[in-house]
Structure formats: C-alpha cells, structure tokens
N, CA and C atoms as an extended XYZ file, in Angstrom:
252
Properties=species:S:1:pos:R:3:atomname:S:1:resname:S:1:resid:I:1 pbc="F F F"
N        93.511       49.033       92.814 N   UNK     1
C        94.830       49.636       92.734 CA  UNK     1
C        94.701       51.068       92.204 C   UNK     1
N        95.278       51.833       92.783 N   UNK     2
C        95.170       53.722       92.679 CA  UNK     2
C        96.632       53.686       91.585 C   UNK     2
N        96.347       54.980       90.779 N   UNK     3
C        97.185       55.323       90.026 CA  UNK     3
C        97.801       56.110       90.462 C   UNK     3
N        99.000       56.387       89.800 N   UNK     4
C        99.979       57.398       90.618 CA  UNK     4
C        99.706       58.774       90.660 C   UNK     4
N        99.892       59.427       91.055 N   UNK     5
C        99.381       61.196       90.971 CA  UNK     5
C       100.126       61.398       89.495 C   UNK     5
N        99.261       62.391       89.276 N   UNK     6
C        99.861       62.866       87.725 CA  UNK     6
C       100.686       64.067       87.946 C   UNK     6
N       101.658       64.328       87.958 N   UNK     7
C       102.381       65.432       88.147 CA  UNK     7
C       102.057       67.066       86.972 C   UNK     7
N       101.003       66.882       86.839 N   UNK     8
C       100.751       68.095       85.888 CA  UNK     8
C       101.523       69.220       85.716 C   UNK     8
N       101.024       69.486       87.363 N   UNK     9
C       101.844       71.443       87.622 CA  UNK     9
C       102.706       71.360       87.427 C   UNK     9
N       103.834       70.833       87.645 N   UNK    10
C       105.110       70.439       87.236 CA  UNK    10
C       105.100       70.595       85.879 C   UNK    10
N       104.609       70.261       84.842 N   UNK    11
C       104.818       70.437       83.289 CA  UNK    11
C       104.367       72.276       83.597 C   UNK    11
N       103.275       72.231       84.001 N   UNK    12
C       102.627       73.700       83.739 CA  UNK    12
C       103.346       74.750       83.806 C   UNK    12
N       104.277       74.534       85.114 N   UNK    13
C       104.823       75.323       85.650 CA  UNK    13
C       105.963       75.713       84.686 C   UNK    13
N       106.751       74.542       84.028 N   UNK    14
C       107.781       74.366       83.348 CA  UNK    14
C       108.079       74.870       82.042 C   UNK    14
N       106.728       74.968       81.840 N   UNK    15
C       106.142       75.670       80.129 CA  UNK    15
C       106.124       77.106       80.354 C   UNK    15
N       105.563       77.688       81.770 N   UNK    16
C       105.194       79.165       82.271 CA  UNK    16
C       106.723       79.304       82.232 C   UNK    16
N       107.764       78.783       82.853 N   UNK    17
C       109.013       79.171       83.029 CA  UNK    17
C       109.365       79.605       81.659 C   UNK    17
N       109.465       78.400       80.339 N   UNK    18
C       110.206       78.794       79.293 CA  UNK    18
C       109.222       79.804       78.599 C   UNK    18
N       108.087       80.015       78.634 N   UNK    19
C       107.380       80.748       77.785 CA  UNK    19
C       108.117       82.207       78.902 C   UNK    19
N       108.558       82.249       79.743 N   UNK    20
C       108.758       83.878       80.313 CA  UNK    20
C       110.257       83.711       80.051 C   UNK    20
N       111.368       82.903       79.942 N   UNK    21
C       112.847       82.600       79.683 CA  UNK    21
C       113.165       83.045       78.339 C   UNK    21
N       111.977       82.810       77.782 N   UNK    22
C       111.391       82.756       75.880 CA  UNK    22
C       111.418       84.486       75.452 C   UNK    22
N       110.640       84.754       75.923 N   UNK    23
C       109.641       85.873       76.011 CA  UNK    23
C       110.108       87.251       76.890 C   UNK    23
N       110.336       87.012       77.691 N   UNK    24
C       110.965       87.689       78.895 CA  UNK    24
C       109.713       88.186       79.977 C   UNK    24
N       109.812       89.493       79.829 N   UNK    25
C       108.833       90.421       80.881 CA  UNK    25
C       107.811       90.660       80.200 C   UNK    25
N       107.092       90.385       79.212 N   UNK    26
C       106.124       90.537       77.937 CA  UNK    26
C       105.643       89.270       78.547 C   UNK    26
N       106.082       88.358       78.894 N   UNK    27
C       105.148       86.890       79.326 CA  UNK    27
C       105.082       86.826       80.605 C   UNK    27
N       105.669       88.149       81.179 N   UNK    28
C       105.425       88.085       82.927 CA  UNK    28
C       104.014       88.945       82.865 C   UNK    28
N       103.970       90.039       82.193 N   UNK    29
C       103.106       91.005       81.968 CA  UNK    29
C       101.544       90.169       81.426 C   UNK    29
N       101.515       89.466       80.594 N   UNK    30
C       100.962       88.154       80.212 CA  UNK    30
C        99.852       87.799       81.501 C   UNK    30
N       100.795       86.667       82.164 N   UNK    31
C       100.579       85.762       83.095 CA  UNK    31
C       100.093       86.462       84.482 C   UNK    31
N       100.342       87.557       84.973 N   UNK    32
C       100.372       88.378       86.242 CA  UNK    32
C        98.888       89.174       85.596 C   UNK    32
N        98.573       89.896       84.635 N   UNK    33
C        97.326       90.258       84.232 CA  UNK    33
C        96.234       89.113       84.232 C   UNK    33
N        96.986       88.148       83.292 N   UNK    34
C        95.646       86.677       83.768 CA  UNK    34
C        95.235       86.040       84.970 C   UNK    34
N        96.333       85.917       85.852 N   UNK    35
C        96.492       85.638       86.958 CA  UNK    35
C        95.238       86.574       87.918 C   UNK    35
N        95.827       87.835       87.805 N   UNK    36
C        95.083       89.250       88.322 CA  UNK    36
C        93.551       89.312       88.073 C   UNK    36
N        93.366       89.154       86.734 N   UNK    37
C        92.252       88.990       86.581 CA  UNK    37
C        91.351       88.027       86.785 C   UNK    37
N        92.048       86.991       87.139 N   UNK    38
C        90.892       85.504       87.480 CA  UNK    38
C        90.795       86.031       88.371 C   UNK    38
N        91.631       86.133       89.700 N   UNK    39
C        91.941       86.965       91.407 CA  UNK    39
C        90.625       87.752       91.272 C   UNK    39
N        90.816       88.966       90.883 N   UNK    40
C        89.543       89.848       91.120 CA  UNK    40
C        87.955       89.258       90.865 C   UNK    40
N        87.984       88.399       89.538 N   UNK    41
C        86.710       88.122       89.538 CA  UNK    41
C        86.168       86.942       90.794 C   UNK    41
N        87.065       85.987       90.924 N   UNK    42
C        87.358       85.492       92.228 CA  UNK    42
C        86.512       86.240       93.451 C   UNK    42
N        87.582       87.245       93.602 N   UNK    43
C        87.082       87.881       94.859 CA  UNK    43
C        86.192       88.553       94.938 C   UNK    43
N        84.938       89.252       93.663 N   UNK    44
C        84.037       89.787       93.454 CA  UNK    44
C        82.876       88.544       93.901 C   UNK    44
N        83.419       87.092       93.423 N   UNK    45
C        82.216       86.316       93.487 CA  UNK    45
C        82.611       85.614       94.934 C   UNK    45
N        82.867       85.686       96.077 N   UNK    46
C        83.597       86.155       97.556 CA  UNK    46
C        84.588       85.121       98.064 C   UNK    46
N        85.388       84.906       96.790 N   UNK    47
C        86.696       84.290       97.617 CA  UNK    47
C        87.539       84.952       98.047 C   UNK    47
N        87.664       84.102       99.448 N   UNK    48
C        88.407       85.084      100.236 CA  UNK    48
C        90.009       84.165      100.697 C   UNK    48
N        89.624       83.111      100.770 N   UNK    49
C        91.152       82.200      101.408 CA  UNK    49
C        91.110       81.427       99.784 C   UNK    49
N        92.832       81.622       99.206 N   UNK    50
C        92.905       80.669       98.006 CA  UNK    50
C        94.086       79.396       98.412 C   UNK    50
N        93.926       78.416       97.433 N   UNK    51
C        94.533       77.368       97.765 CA  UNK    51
C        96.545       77.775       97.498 C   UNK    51
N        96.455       78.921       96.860 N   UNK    52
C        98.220       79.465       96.581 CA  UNK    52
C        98.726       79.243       97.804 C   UNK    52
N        99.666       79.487       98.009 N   UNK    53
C       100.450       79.534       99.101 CA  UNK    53
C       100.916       80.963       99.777 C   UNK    53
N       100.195       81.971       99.186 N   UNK    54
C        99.522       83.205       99.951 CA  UNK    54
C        98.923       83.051      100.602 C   UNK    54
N        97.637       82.395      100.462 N   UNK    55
C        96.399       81.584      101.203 CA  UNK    55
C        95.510       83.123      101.126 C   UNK    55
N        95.914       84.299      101.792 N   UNK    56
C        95.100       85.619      101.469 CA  UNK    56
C        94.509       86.418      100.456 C   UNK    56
N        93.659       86.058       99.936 N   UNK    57
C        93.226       86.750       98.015 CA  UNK    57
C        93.988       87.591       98.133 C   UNK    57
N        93.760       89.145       99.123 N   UNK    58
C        94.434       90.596       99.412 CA  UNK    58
C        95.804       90.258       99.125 C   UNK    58
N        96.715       89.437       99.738 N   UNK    59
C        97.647       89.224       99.683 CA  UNK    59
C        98.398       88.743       97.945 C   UNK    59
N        97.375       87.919       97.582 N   UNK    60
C        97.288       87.268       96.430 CA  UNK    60
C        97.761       88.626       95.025 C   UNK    60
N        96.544       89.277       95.027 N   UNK    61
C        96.323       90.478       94.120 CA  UNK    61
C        96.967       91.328       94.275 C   UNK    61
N        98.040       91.617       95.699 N   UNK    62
C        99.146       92.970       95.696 CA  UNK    62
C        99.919       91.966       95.091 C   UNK    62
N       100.878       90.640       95.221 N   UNK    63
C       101.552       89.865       94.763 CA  UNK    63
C       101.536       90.218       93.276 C   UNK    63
N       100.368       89.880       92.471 N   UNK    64
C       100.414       89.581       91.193 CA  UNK    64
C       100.480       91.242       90.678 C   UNK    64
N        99.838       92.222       91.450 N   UNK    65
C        99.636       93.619       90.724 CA  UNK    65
C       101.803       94.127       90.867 C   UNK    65
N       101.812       93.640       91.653 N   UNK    66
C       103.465       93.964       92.208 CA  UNK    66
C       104.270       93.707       90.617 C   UNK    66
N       104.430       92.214       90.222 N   UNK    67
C       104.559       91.354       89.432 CA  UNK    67
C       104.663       92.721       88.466 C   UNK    67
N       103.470       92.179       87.778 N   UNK    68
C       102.385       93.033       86.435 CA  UNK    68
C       103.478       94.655       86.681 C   UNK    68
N       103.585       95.165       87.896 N   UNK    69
C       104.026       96.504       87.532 CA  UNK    69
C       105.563       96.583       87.105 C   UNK    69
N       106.120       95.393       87.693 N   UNK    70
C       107.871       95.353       87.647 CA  UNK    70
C       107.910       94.801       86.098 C   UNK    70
N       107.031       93.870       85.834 N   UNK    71
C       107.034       93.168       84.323 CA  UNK    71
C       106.744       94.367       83.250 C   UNK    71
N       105.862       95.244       83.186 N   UNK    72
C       105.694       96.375       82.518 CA  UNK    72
C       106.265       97.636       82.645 C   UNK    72
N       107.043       97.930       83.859 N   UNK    73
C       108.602       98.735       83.559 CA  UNK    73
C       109.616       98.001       83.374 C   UNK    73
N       109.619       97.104       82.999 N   UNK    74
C       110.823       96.149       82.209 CA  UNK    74
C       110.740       96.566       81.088 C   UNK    74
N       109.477       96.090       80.586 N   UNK    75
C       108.777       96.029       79.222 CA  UNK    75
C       109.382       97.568       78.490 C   UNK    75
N       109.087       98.682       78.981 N   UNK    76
C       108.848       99.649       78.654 CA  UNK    76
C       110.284       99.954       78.768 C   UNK    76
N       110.964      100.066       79.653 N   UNK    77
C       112.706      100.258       79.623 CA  UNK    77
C       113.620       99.515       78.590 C   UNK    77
N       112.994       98.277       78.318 N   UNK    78
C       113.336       97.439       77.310 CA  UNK    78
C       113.232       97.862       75.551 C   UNK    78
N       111.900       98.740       76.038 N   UNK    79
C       111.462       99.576       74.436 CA  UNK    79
C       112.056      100.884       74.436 C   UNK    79
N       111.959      101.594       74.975 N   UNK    80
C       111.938      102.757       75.126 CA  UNK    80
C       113.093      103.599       75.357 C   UNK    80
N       113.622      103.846       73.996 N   UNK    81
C       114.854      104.493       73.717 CA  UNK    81
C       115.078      105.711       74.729 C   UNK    81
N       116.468      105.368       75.556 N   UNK    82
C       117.044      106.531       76.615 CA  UNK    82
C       117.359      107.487       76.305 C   UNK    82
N       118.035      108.281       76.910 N   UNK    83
C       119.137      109.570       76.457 CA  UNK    83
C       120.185      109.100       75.590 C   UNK    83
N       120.390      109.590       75.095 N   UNK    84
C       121.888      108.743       74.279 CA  UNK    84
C       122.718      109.863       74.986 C   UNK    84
C-alpha cells in the first residue's frame, strides 16, 4: 500500500507567500536573488531545461532578475524620502 503524496510545496509556497505579505518587497528582493542565484550557478554547471514552468533557464533568470528589479525599486521608493 503507497502513501499519499505529501503536499509539501503547498506549505512552502504558503510560508513564501506570508513571509513576502509579512515583509513586503524586502522578501521579494530576498527570494528572487536566491532564486537567481541557484539559476545561474545552475546554468554555469549546464542546465539548460528546468522543471519550473518556464521550462527555459534564459527564460527562468530574466523572470527572477525582472522580479529582483521591481522588488528593489519598491524597496527603495518605500525608503527613500521624496520631494515634499
């Protein structure tokens, strides 16, 4: 008798949600750099098709660098006192 699938990602995912709901664009900035950086070393050691649902690394790493750049002009608009 097989056990049931463990629904992991589902928690994972759920924790990534509140830790960025939590946190805001500081935990997008976070996650999109870690993300980014597994990606590149990834693709240095020659992955080329990933199991995401990009399926394209290239595709993968503009995705997450996209991310990372909108999360860190958040960040920075968020700090960074305007004109008054």
């Amino acid at each position: 008798m097989s056990s049931p699938p463990d629904p992991l990602r589902l928690c994972v995912y759920a924790t990534v949600a509140a830790l960025t709901w939590l946190c805001g664009p500081v935990a997008v900035v976070f996650f999109a750099g870690l993300g980014l950086a597994g990606y590149l070393r990834a693709r240095r050691q020659g992955l080329r098709r990933s199991a995401c649902l990009l399926r394209d690394v290239r595709v993968v790493l503009a995705y997450l660098t996209l991310l990372l750049v909108a999360a860190l002009t958040a960040t920075v608009r968020a700090w960074w006192p305007g004109p008054s």
